[in-house]
Structure formats: structure tokens, C-alpha cells
PDB file of C-alpha atoms and ligand atoms in Angstrom:
ATOM      1  CA  MET A1189     -12.294  -6.346  30.838  1.00 87.00           C
ATOM      2  CA  PHE A1190      -9.871  -6.577  27.930  1.00 95.00           C
ATOM      3  CA  ASP A1191      -9.104 -10.294  28.066  1.00 96.00           C
ATOM      4  CA  GLU A1192      -9.201 -10.514  24.314  1.00 97.00           C
ATOM      5  CA  TYR A1193      -6.335  -8.022  24.126  1.00 98.00           C
ATOM      6  CA  TYR A1194      -4.054 -10.203  26.222  1.00 98.00           C
ATOM      7  CA  ARG A1195      -5.041 -13.301  24.297  1.00 97.00           C
ATOM      8  CA  LEU A1196      -4.333 -11.586  21.011  1.00 98.00           C
ATOM      9  CA  ARG A1197      -1.061 -10.099  22.138  1.00 97.00           C
ATOM     10  CA  ASP A1198       0.164 -13.459  23.373  1.00 97.00           C
ATOM     11  CA  SER A1199      -0.842 -15.204  20.163  1.00 97.00           C
ATOM     12  CA  ILE A1200       1.102 -13.054  17.709  1.00 98.00           C
ATOM     13  CA  PRO A1201       4.879 -12.787  17.351  1.00 98.00           C
ATOM     14  CA  SER A1202       6.326  -9.936  19.410  1.00 97.00           C
ATOM     15  CA  THR A1203       7.756  -8.493  16.198  1.00 97.00           C
ATOM     16  CA  VAL A1204       4.274  -7.815  14.820  1.00 98.00           C
ATOM     17  CA  LYS A1205       2.902  -4.429  15.801  1.00 98.00           C
ATOM     18  CA  LEU A1206      -0.693  -4.298  16.983  1.00 98.00           C
ATOM     19  CA  VAL A1207      -2.665  -1.182  16.083  1.00 99.00           C
ATOM     20  CA  ALA A1208      -5.780  -1.144  18.270  1.00 98.00           C
ATOM     21  CA  VAL A1209      -8.472   0.386  16.080  1.00 98.00           C
ATOM     22  CA  THR A1210     -10.691   2.598  18.253  1.00 98.00           C
ATOM     23  CA  LYS A1211     -12.933   4.098  15.554  1.00 98.00           C
ATOM     24  CA  PHE A1212     -16.556   4.653  16.603  1.00 97.00           C
ATOM     25  CA  LYS A1213     -15.688   3.720  20.184  1.00 97.00           C
ATOM     26  CA  PRO A1214     -16.332   6.247  22.937  1.00 97.00           C
ATOM     27  CA  LEU A1215     -13.478   8.054  24.656  1.00 97.00           C
ATOM     28  CA  GLU A1216     -14.292   6.458  28.012  1.00 97.00           C
ATOM     29  CA  LEU A1217     -13.793   2.984  26.591  1.00 97.00           C
ATOM     30  CA  VAL A1218     -10.555   3.913  24.839  1.00 98.00           C
ATOM     31  CA  SER A1219      -9.347   5.637  27.951  1.00 98.00           C
ATOM     32  CA  SER A1220      -9.939   2.597  30.160  1.00 97.00           C
ATOM     33  CA  PHE A1221      -8.322   0.357  27.538  1.00 98.00           C
ATOM     34  CA  TYR A1222      -5.232   2.555  27.671  1.00 98.00           C
ATOM     35  CA  ALA A1223      -5.234   2.677  31.479  1.00 98.00           C
ATOM     36  CA  GLU A1224      -5.805  -1.032  31.995  1.00 98.00           C
ATOM     37  CA  THR A1225      -3.571  -2.512  29.310  1.00 98.00           C
ATOM     38  CA  GLY A1226      -0.982   0.220  28.857  1.00 98.00           C
ATOM     39  CA  HIS A1227      -1.284  -0.314  25.108  1.00 98.00           C
ATOM     40  CA  LYS A1228      -0.171   2.854  23.363  1.00 98.00           C
ATOM     41  CA  VAL A1229      -0.591   2.164  19.650  1.00 98.00           C
ATOM     42  CA  LEU A1230      -4.028   3.244  18.440  1.00 98.00           C
ATOM     43  CA  GLY A1231      -5.634   3.750  15.040  1.00 98.00           C
ATOM     44  CA  GLU A1232      -8.463   5.880  13.688  1.00 98.00           C
ATOM     45  CA  ASN A1233      -9.824   6.194  10.166  1.00 97.00           C
ATOM     46  CA  ARG A1234     -11.663   9.504  10.072  1.00 98.00           C
ATOM     47  CA  ALA A1235     -10.014  12.891  10.412  1.00 98.00           C
ATOM     48  CA  GLN A1236     -12.420  14.520  12.849  1.00 98.00           C
ATOM     49  CA  GLU A1237     -12.597  11.567  15.203  1.00 98.00           C
ATOM     50  CA  PHE A1238      -8.829  11.152  14.998  1.00 98.00           C
ATOM     51  CA  LEU A1239      -8.308  14.769  16.053  1.00 98.00           C
ATOM     52  CA  THR A1240     -10.885  14.592  18.848  1.00 98.00           C
ATOM     53  CA  LYS A1241      -9.251  11.517  20.335  1.00 98.00           C
ATOM     54  CA  VAL A1242      -5.708  12.846  19.923  1.00 98.00           C
ATOM     55  CA  GLU A1243      -6.770  15.956  21.814  1.00 98.00           C
ATOM     56  CA  ALA A1244      -8.566  14.144  24.637  1.00 98.00           C
ATOM     57  CA  LEU A1245      -6.244  11.226  25.325  1.00 98.00           C
ATOM     58  CA  PRO A1246      -2.723  11.036  26.827  1.00 98.00           C
ATOM     59  CA  LYS A1247       0.112  12.469  24.793  1.00 98.00           C
ATOM     60  CA  ASP A1248       2.268   9.353  24.760  1.00 98.00           C
ATOM     61  CA  ILE A1249      -0.109   7.494  22.453  1.00 98.00           C
ATOM     62  CA  GLU A1250       1.305   6.548  19.049  1.00 98.00           C
ATOM     63  CA  TRP A1251      -1.518   7.380  16.642  1.00 98.00           C
ATOM     64  CA  HIS A1252      -1.966   5.690  13.285  1.00 99.00           C
ATOM     65  CA  PHE A1253      -4.213   7.130  10.616  1.00 98.00           C
ATOM     66  CA  ILE A1254      -5.619   4.098   8.820  1.00 98.00           C
ATOM     67  CA  GLY A1255      -8.423   5.494   6.675  1.00 95.00           C
ATOM     68  CA  HIS A1256      -8.863   7.299   3.425  1.00 94.00           C
ATOM     69  CA  LEU A1257      -7.312  10.740   3.903  1.00 97.00           C
ATOM     70  CA  GLN A1258      -8.701  13.705   2.014  1.00 96.00           C
ATOM     71  CA  THR A1259      -6.085  16.164   0.810  1.00 96.00           C
ATOM     72  CA  ASN A1260      -7.762  19.056   2.623  1.00 97.00           C
ATOM     73  CA  LYS A1261      -7.310  17.259   5.964  1.00 98.00           C
ATOM     74  CA  VAL A1262      -3.636  16.453   5.502  1.00 98.00           C
ATOM     75  CA  LYS A1263      -2.160  19.387   7.380  1.00 97.00           C
ATOM     76  CA  LEU A1264      -4.397  18.779  10.397  1.00 98.00           C
ATOM     77  CA  ILE A1265      -3.494  15.114  10.633  1.00 98.00           C
ATOM     78  CA  LEU A1266       0.252  15.184   9.922  1.00 98.00           C
ATOM     79  CA  PRO A1267       1.478  16.656  13.194  1.00 98.00           C
ATOM     80  CA  HIS A1268      -0.213  13.859  15.176  1.00 98.00           C
ATOM     81  CA  ALA A1269       0.169  10.786  12.995  1.00 98.00           C
ATOM     82  CA  HIS A1270       3.041   8.424  13.660  1.00 98.00           C
ATOM     83  CA  LEU A1271       2.151   6.574  10.462  1.00 98.00           C
ATOM     84  CA  ILE A1272      -0.377   7.202   7.691  1.00 98.00           C
ATOM     85  CA  HIS A1273      -1.445   3.828   6.314  1.00 98.00           C
ATOM     86  CA  GLY A1274      -3.760   4.720   3.464  1.00 96.00           C
ATOM     87  CA  VAL A1275      -1.827   6.718   0.895  1.00 98.00           C
ATOM     88  CA  ASP A1276      -3.706   5.689  -2.211  1.00 96.00           C
ATOM     89  CA  SER A1277      -2.850   8.288  -4.856  1.00 96.00           C
ATOM     90  CA  ALA A1278       0.116  10.246  -6.157  1.00 96.00           C
ATOM     91  CA  ARG A1279      -1.825  13.423  -5.506  1.00 96.00           C
ATOM     92  CA  LEU A1280      -2.231  12.592  -1.813  1.00 97.00           C
ATOM     93  CA  LEU A1281       1.402  11.581  -1.498  1.00 98.00           C
ATOM     94  CA  ARG A1282       2.528  14.893  -3.039  1.00 98.00           C
ATOM     95  CA  GLU A1283       0.178  16.817  -0.777  1.00 98.00           C
ATOM     96  CA  ILE A1284       1.587  15.074   2.301  1.00 98.00           C
ATOM     97  CA  ASP A1285       5.123  15.821   1.124  1.00 98.00           C
ATOM     98  CA  HIS A1286       4.257  19.466   0.552  1.00 98.00           C
ATOM     99  CA  SER A1287       2.449  19.933   3.880  1.00 98.00           C
ATOM    100  CA  ALA A1288       5.122  18.098   5.830  1.00 98.00           C
ATOM    101  CA  GLY A1289       7.652  20.488   4.313  1.00 98.00           C
ATOM    102  CA  LEU A1290       5.650  23.522   5.404  1.00 98.00           C
ATOM    103  CA  LEU A1291       5.273  22.099   8.900  1.00 98.00           C
ATOM    104  CA  GLY A1292       8.942  21.152   9.134  1.00 98.00           C
ATOM    105  CA  LEU A1293       8.121  17.472   9.535  1.00 97.00           C
ATOM    106  CA  LYS A1294       9.080  14.162   8.039  1.00 98.00           C
ATOM    107  CA  SER A1295       5.931  12.091   7.654  1.00 98.00           C
ATOM    108  CA  ASN A1296       5.840   8.316   7.737  1.00 98.00           C
ATOM    109  CA  VAL A1297       3.510   6.787   5.173  1.00 98.00           C
ATOM    110  CA  LEU A1298       2.481   3.457   3.683  1.00 98.00           C
ATOM    111  CA  LEU A1299       1.327   3.033   0.104  1.00 98.00           C
ATOM    112  CA  GLN A1300      -2.099   1.416   0.018  1.00 98.00           C
ATOM    113  CA  PHE A1301      -2.718  -1.226  -2.610  1.00 97.00           C
ATOM    114  CA  HIS A1302      -6.001  -2.555  -3.856  1.00 96.00           C
ATOM    115  CA  ILE A1303      -5.690  -6.302  -3.374  1.00 94.00           C
ATOM    116  CA  ALA A1304      -9.319  -7.337  -2.770  1.00 93.00           C
ATOM    117  CA  GLU A1305     -11.723  -8.349  -5.471  1.00 88.00           C
ATOM    118  CA  GLU A1306     -14.350  -5.876  -4.222  1.00 81.00           C
ATOM    119  CA  SER A1307     -14.228  -2.732  -6.294  1.00 75.00           C
ATOM    120  CA  THR A1308     -15.079  -0.396  -3.419  1.00 67.00           C
ATOM    121  CA  LYS A1309     -11.723  -0.492  -1.719  1.00 66.00           C
ATOM    122  CA  PHE A1310      -9.204   2.291  -2.106  1.00 85.00           C
ATOM    123  CA  GLY A1311      -5.669   1.778  -3.246  1.00 94.00           C
ATOM    124  CA  PHE A1312      -3.140   1.724  -6.051  1.00 96.00           C
ATOM    125  CA  SER A1313      -2.844  -1.139  -8.430  1.00 94.00           C
ATOM    126  CA  LYS A1314       0.701  -2.304  -9.115  1.00 94.00           C
ATOM    127  CA  GLU A1315       0.454  -0.842 -12.619  1.00 95.00           C
ATOM    128  CA  GLU A1316      -0.826   2.545 -11.448  1.00 95.00           C
ATOM    129  CA  LEU A1317       2.003   2.975  -8.999  1.00 97.00           C
ATOM    130  CA  GLN A1318       4.542   1.882 -11.601  1.00 97.00           C
ATOM    131  CA  LYS A1319       3.252   4.532 -13.982  1.00 97.00           C
ATOM    132  CA  GLU A1320       3.629   7.207 -11.305  1.00 97.00           C
ATOM    133  CA  ILE A1321       7.109   6.029 -10.402  1.00 97.00           C
ATOM    134  CA  ASP A1322       8.095   6.087 -14.067  1.00 97.00           C
ATOM    135  CA  SER A1323       6.961   9.692 -14.256  1.00 95.00           C
ATOM    136  CA  GLY A1324       9.179  10.655 -11.341  1.00 95.00           C
ATOM    137  CA  LEU A1325       6.977  10.381  -8.259  1.00 96.00           C
ATOM    138  CA  LEU A1326       9.641   9.121  -5.890  1.00 96.00           C
ATOM    139  CA  LYS A1327      12.342  11.543  -6.984  1.00 93.00           C
ATOM    140  CA  ASP A1328      10.293  14.582  -6.020  1.00 88.00           C
ATOM    141  CA  LEU A1329       9.628  13.571  -2.435  1.00 96.00           C
ATOM    142  CA  ARG A1330      11.600  15.260   0.325  1.00 97.00           C
ATOM    143  CA  HIS A1331       9.501  15.232   3.469  1.00 98.00           C
ATOM    144  CA  VAL A1332       8.045  11.744   3.595  1.00 98.00           C
ATOM    145  CA  ASN A1333       9.464   8.403   4.590  1.00 98.00           C
ATOM    146  CA  ILE A1334       7.812   5.649   2.610  1.00 98.00           C
ATOM    147  CA  CYS A1335       7.742   2.906   5.212  1.00 98.00           C
ATOM    148  CA  GLY A1336       6.084   0.124   3.249  1.00 98.00           C
ATOM    149  CA  VAL A1337       2.675  -0.949   2.012  1.00 98.00           C
ATOM    150  CA  MET A1338      -0.830  -1.564   3.311  1.00 98.00           C
ATOM    151  CA  GLY A1339      -3.844  -3.458   2.015  1.00 97.00           C
ATOM    152  CA  MET A1340      -7.158  -5.040   2.881  1.00 96.00           C
ATOM    153  CA  ALA A1341      -8.164  -8.496   1.714  1.00 96.00           C
ATOM    154  CA  SER A1342     -11.659  -9.368   0.524  1.00 95.00           C
ATOM    155  CA  PHE A1343     -14.303  -9.984   3.198  1.00 93.00           C
ATOM    156  CA  VAL A1344     -14.868 -13.610   2.282  1.00 95.00           C
ATOM    157  CA  ASP A1345     -14.699 -16.931   4.125  1.00 95.00           C
ATOM    158  CA  ASP A1346     -12.517 -18.503   1.486  1.00 97.00           C
ATOM    159  CA  GLU A1347      -9.145 -18.754   3.224  1.00 97.00           C
ATOM    160  CA  ARG A1348      -7.341 -19.564   0.014  1.00 97.00           C
ATOM    161  CA  GLN A1349      -8.505 -16.363  -1.585  1.00 97.00           C
ATOM    162  CA  VAL A1350      -7.611 -14.197   1.422  1.00 98.00           C
ATOM    163  CA  ARG A1351      -4.216 -15.841   1.700  1.00 98.00           C
ATOM    164  CA  SER A1352      -3.488 -15.321  -1.967  1.00 98.00           C
ATOM    165  CA  GLU A1353      -4.403 -11.634  -1.694  1.00 97.00           C
ATOM    166  CA  PHE A1354      -2.027 -11.209   1.242  1.00 98.00           C
ATOM    167  CA  ARG A1355       0.629 -13.065  -0.713  1.00 98.00           C
ATOM    168  CA  HIS A1356       0.079 -10.702  -3.606  1.00 97.00           C
ATOM    169  CA  LEU A1357       0.656  -7.711  -1.302  1.00 98.00           C
ATOM    170  CA  LYS A1358       3.795  -9.283   0.143  1.00 98.00           C
ATOM    171  CA  ASN A1359       4.989  -9.757  -3.399  1.00 98.00           C
ATOM    172  CA  ILE A1360       4.382  -6.095  -4.213  1.00 98.00           C
ATOM    173  CA  PHE A1361       6.270  -5.165  -1.041  1.00 98.00           C
ATOM    174  CA  ASP A1362       9.249  -7.359  -1.949  1.00 98.00           C
ATOM    175  CA  ASN A1363       9.388  -6.060  -5.511  1.00 98.00           C
ATOM    176  CA  LEU A1364       9.207  -2.408  -4.490  1.00 98.00           C
ATOM    177  CA  LYS A1365      11.816  -2.983  -1.831  1.00 98.00           C
ATOM    178  CA  SER A1366      14.324  -4.484  -4.210  1.00 98.00           C
ATOM    179  CA  ALA A1367      13.607  -2.094  -7.093  1.00 98.00           C
ATOM    180  CA  TYR A1368      13.439   1.245  -5.254  1.00 98.00           C
ATOM    181  CA  PHE A1369      14.002   0.944  -1.515  1.00 98.00           C
ATOM    182  CA  SER A1370      16.894  -1.440  -1.049  1.00 98.00           C
ATOM    183  CA  ASP A1371      18.886   1.339   0.635  1.00 97.00           C
ATOM    184  CA  SER A1372      15.996   2.641   2.705  1.00 97.00           C
ATOM    185  CA  VAL A1373      16.044   2.076   6.454  1.00 98.00           C
ATOM    186  CA  HIS A1374      12.361   3.023   6.535  1.00 98.00           C
ATOM    187  CA  PHE A1375      10.803   0.683   3.995  1.00 98.00           C
ATOM    188  CA  LYS A1376      10.049  -2.360   6.144  1.00 98.00           C
ATOM    189  CA  GLU A1377       6.364  -2.441   7.054  1.00 98.00           C
ATOM    190  CA  LEU A1378       3.658  -4.653   5.627  1.00 98.00           C
ATOM    191  CA  SER A1379       0.360  -3.518   7.181  1.00 98.00           C
ATOM    192  CA  MET A1380      -2.198  -6.248   6.621  1.00 98.00           C
ATOM    193  CA  GLY A1381      -4.648  -8.190   8.767  1.00 98.00           C
ATOM    194  CA  MET A1382      -7.825  -7.223  10.617  1.00 98.00           C
ATOM    195  CA  SER A1383     -10.027  -9.005  13.184  1.00 98.00           C
ATOM    196  CA  GLY A1384     -11.243 -11.637  10.739  1.00 97.00           C
ATOM    197  CA  ASP A1385      -8.021 -12.446   8.934  1.00 98.00           C
ATOM    198  CA  TYR A1386      -5.015 -11.376  10.998  1.00 98.00           C
ATOM    199  CA  GLN A1387      -3.805 -14.943  11.556  1.00 98.00           C
ATOM    200  CA  LEU A1388      -3.472 -15.538   7.838  1.00 98.00           C
ATOM    201  CA  ALA A1389      -1.867 -12.117   7.433  1.00 98.00           C
ATOM    202  CA  VAL A1390       0.745 -12.859  10.080  1.00 98.00           C
ATOM    203  CA  GLU A1391       1.499 -16.203   8.438  1.00 98.00           C
ATOM    204  CA  GLU A1392       1.992 -14.355   5.153  1.00 98.00           C
ATOM    205  CA  GLY A1393       4.485 -11.888   6.605  1.00 98.00           C
ATOM    206  CA  SER A1394       2.484  -9.012   8.071  1.00 98.00           C
ATOM    207  CA  THR A1395       4.441  -6.653  10.342  1.00 98.00           C
ATOM    208  CA  ILE A1396       1.459  -4.524  11.441  1.00 99.00           C
ATOM    209  CA  ILE A1397      -2.065  -5.764  12.149  1.00 98.00           C
ATOM    210  CA  ARG A1398      -5.021  -3.388  12.614  1.00 98.00           C
ATOM    211  CA  ILE A1399      -7.585  -4.811  15.014  1.00 98.00           C
ATOM    212  CA  GLY A1400     -10.863  -3.235  16.126  1.00 98.00           C
ATOM    213  CA  THR A1401     -13.829  -5.603  16.514  1.00 98.00           C
ATOM    214  CA  LEU A1402     -11.887  -8.346  18.243  1.00 97.00           C
ATOM    215  CA  LEU A1403     -10.763  -5.935  20.973  1.00 98.00           C
ATOM    216  CA  PHE A1404     -13.757  -3.651  21.389  1.00 97.00           C
ATOM    217  CA  GLY A1405     -16.736  -5.551  19.952  1.00 95.00           C
ATOM    218  CA  GLU A1406     -18.862  -4.807  16.932  1.00 95.00           C
ATOM    219  CA  ARG A1407     -19.222  -1.182  15.896  1.00 91.00           C
ATOM    220  CA  ALA A1408     -22.659   0.417  15.964  1.00 83.00           C
TER     221      ALA A1408
HETATM  222  C1  PLP B1064     -11.921  -0.541  10.789  1.00 81.81           C
HETATM  223  C2  PLP B1064     -10.625  -0.881  10.178  1.00 81.81           C
HETATM  224  C3  PLP B1064      -9.840  -1.932  10.694  1.00 81.81           C
HETATM  225  C4  PLP B1064     -10.282  -2.808  11.848  1.00 81.81           C
HETATM  226  O1  PLP B1064     -11.250  -3.709  11.423  1.00 81.81           O
HETATM  227  P1  PLP B1064     -11.815  -4.854  12.391  1.00 81.81           P
HETATM  228  O2  PLP B1064     -12.393  -5.839  11.454  1.00 81.81           O
HETATM  229  O3  PLP B1064     -12.822  -4.199  13.276  1.00 81.81           O
HETATM  230  O4  PLP B1064     -10.671  -5.399  13.163  1.00 81.81           O
HETATM  231  C5  PLP B1064      -8.625  -2.190  10.086  1.00 81.81           C
HETATM  232  N1  PLP B1064      -8.176  -1.451   9.051  1.00 81.81           N
HETATM  233  C6  PLP B1064      -8.891  -0.436   8.540  1.00 81.81           C
HETATM  234  C7  PLP B1064      -8.338   0.321   7.400  1.00 81.81           C
HETATM  235  C8  PLP B1064     -10.133  -0.127   9.080  1.00 81.81           C
HETATM  236  O5  PLP B1064     -10.838   0.878   8.553  1.00 81.81           O
END
């Protein structure tokens, strides 16, 4: 039933992590995916659905929160999220740090960058993050591990454009790594690539791809 999963898994390097994006898909489907394939890395993008699925599904699943996270949902999500992909503001990052401290956790996060031309997508620009770093953002953090960066390319057919957006994100990753995280054992993830563009993303250095439609079909 999940032929596409095996095809996908066999077509990407074993060093690239596959987050199977289960958003909008019913529990029964996710449950049989887990049972049949044994794949344990799943992603959701909305807090309520994330929590419902965490609660209902086996405890050995590694859950990724891939969506826009509202600050008032942070403390609910943190205990269950192996990695939060979409940290797109200094305010959210500080809130995660604060809540993780209260909960006695260390939270793993990725900084989300706006790399697409569409203006609707969340994320820092390079300049915005630099401004925050210059005003001390990184020094104040105690309870988060910044594990790398995440981004979404434009939804266009033009391969050259998509590739150049991924390249731009890789460039941001490399620059941050050498400027601020050269001693960090955590800063190593480049989360980019979805159903329509993961091949390009992998070619451009992605370490985590987030795939929904290709595995589970179109969402309603
Ligand atoms: C839905 C979603 C995905 C998966 O998209 P597909 O095109 O269905 O593979 C990946 N990343 C994020 C942030 C998403 O919200």
C-alpha cells in the first residue's frame, strides 16, 4: 500500500532524514503506515492535530513540528517535539527557550528562513536574523539547541529558480555555521525539500526532507 515510500526511501541517500508529513491524514492511515513500513519519523504542522496524533499513536514515534508555531502553544508542543522546524521570530525563539527552561527540557529547533519569492511564507530574512544576533539573541539562550535552518522554495516549475533558492538557504546555513556555530555539535541540519522539489533539495545539500503528498496523496 505504501510503495511510494519504499521507492522514495531507496532513491535518497541514507544520510538524508525523511519526515513523513501526516497533516490532514486520518489516524487510521497514519497508523497503518507506521505498522506496515516501520517508519518512525513523522511531521505535523498544526498544534491541535499534532497533539491528537502524539496522544493516539505509538510512543516511539519521533515527532517533528513543521508549521508556524504560535507562542501560546509552545509549552504544549515542546515535550513531544523532537525538532521544531519553523522558528521564524526572535520572540518565538525566546518563548521556546523560556518554556523549555520551565519544563526542564532542552529543545531542538531550526531557524526558518524566507527564501521563496511569494510573500506569504513565514521566516527570517538574513538581515533580520543578523539584527537580532547583533542585539544579543544567541547569548541569552540556555534551553534550546539550534540545530540548523529550514526553508520552503517557491511553488514554481522553474527548476533554476527553485535550485537557486535552495542554494541561497545552504549559503545562509554555511555562513551561520562558520560565524556562530563552528563549535556546535548540534548545528548540522538543513531542512529543505517537499514532494515537488525534494530531488533538487537533496542535490543542493538537504539533510532533512519533509514529504506528505508523495506518500499519502493529495490533501483534502
Ligand atoms: C505540508 C508541508 C510539507 C509537505 O508538503 P508536500 O508537498 O505534501 O510534500 C512540508 N513542509 C511543510 C512546512 C509543510 O507544511
